[in-house]
Coordinates of C-alpha atoms in Angstrom, one line a residue:
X1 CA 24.2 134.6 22.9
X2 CA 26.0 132.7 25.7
X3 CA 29.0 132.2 23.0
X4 CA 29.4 135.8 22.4
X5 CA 29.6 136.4 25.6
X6 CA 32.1 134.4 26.4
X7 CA 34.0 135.1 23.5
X8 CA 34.0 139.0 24.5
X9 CA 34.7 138.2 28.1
X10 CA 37.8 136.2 26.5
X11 CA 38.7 138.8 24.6
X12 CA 38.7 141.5 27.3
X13 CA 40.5 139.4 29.4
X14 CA 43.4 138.7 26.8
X15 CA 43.2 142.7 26.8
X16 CA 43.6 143.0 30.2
X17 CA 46.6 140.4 30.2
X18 CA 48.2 141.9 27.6
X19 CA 47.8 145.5 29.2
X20 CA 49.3 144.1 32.7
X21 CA 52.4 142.8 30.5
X22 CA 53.2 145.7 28.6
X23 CA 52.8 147.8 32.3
X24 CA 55.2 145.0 33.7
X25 CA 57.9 145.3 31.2
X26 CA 57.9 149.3 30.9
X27 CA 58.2 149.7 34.7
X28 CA 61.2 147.3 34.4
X29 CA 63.0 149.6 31.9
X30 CA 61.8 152.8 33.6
X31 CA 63.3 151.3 37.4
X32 CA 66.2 149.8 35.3
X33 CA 67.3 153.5 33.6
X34 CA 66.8 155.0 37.3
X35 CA 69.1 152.9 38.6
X36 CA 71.8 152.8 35.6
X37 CA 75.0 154.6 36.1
X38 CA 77.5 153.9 33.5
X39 CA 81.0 153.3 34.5
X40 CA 83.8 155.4 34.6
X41 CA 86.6 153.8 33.1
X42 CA 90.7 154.8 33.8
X43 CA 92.8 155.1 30.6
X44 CA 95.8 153.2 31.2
X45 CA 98.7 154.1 32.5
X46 CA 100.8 153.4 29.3
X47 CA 100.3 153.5 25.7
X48 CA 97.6 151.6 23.8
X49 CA 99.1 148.7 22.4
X50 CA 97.6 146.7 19.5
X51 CA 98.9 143.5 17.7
X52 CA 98.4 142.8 14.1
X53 CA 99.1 139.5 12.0
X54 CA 99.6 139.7 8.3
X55 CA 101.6 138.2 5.5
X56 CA 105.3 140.4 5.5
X57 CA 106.7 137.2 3.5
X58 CA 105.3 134.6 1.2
X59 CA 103.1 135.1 -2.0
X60 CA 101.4 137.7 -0.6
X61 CA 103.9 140.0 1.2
X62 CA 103.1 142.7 -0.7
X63 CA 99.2 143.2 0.4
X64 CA 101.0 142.9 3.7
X65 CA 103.4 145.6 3.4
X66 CA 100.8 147.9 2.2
X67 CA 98.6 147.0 5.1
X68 CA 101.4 147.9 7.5
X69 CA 102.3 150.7 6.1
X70 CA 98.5 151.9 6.1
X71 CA 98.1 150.6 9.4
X72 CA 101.4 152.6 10.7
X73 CA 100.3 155.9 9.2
X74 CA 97.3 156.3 10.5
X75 CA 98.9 155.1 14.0
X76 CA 101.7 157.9 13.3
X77 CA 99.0 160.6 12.5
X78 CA 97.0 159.9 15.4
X79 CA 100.3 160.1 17.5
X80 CA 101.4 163.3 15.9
X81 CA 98.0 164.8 17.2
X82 CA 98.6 163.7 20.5
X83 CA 97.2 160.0 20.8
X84 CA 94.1 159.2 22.4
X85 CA 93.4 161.0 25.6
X86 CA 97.0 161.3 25.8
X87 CA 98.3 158.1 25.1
X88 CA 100.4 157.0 22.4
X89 CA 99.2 154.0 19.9
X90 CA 101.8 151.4 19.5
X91 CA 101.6 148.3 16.6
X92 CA 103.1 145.2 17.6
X93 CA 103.2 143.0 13.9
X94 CA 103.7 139.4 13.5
X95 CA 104.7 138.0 10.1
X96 CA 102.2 135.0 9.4
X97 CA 103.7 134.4 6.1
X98 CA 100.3 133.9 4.5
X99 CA 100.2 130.6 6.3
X100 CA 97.2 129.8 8.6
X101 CA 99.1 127.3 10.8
X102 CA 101.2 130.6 11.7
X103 CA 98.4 133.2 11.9

């Protein structure tokens, strides 16, 4: 009887533990999402410049070519449409030669 007891006493207070936890850890998130405020970033002041490595020379210049060229005319279209929030998407591509010493 006295094992039951304190087996249910155990259990209730593993309950209660667990309860004050899970209460702990929501009132975290729920103070945490009062006090978010997501930041406001600028665009920048000039175009949006990206760089891009790939093979224009060497064995495997021609997977290169095509991804510049794929690369390029989805750049172009986007431009065409009037960029991203107004700015213009420039490529900046560096021949590696299919060489990883170079990439």
């Amino acid at each position: 009887m006295i094992v039951q007891r304190r087996q249910f006493s155990s259990a209730i207070n593993r309950m209660t533990m667990m309860g004050w936890v899970t209460f702990s850890i929501l009132l975290s998130i729920t103070i945490g999402l009062c006090t978010f405020q997501p930041i406001q970033a600028e665009p920048p002041a000039s175009d949006y410049v990206f760089g891009m490595s790939t093979a224009l020379t060497g064995p495997a210049s021609d997977l290169g070519e095509n991804m510049k060229t794929g690369v390029l005319a989805g750049f172009d279209r986007a431009n065409k449409q009037g960029g991203i929030r107004g700015k213009q998407l420039r490529l900046i591509i560096l021949d590696d030669g299919y060489e990883p010493s170079r990439t």
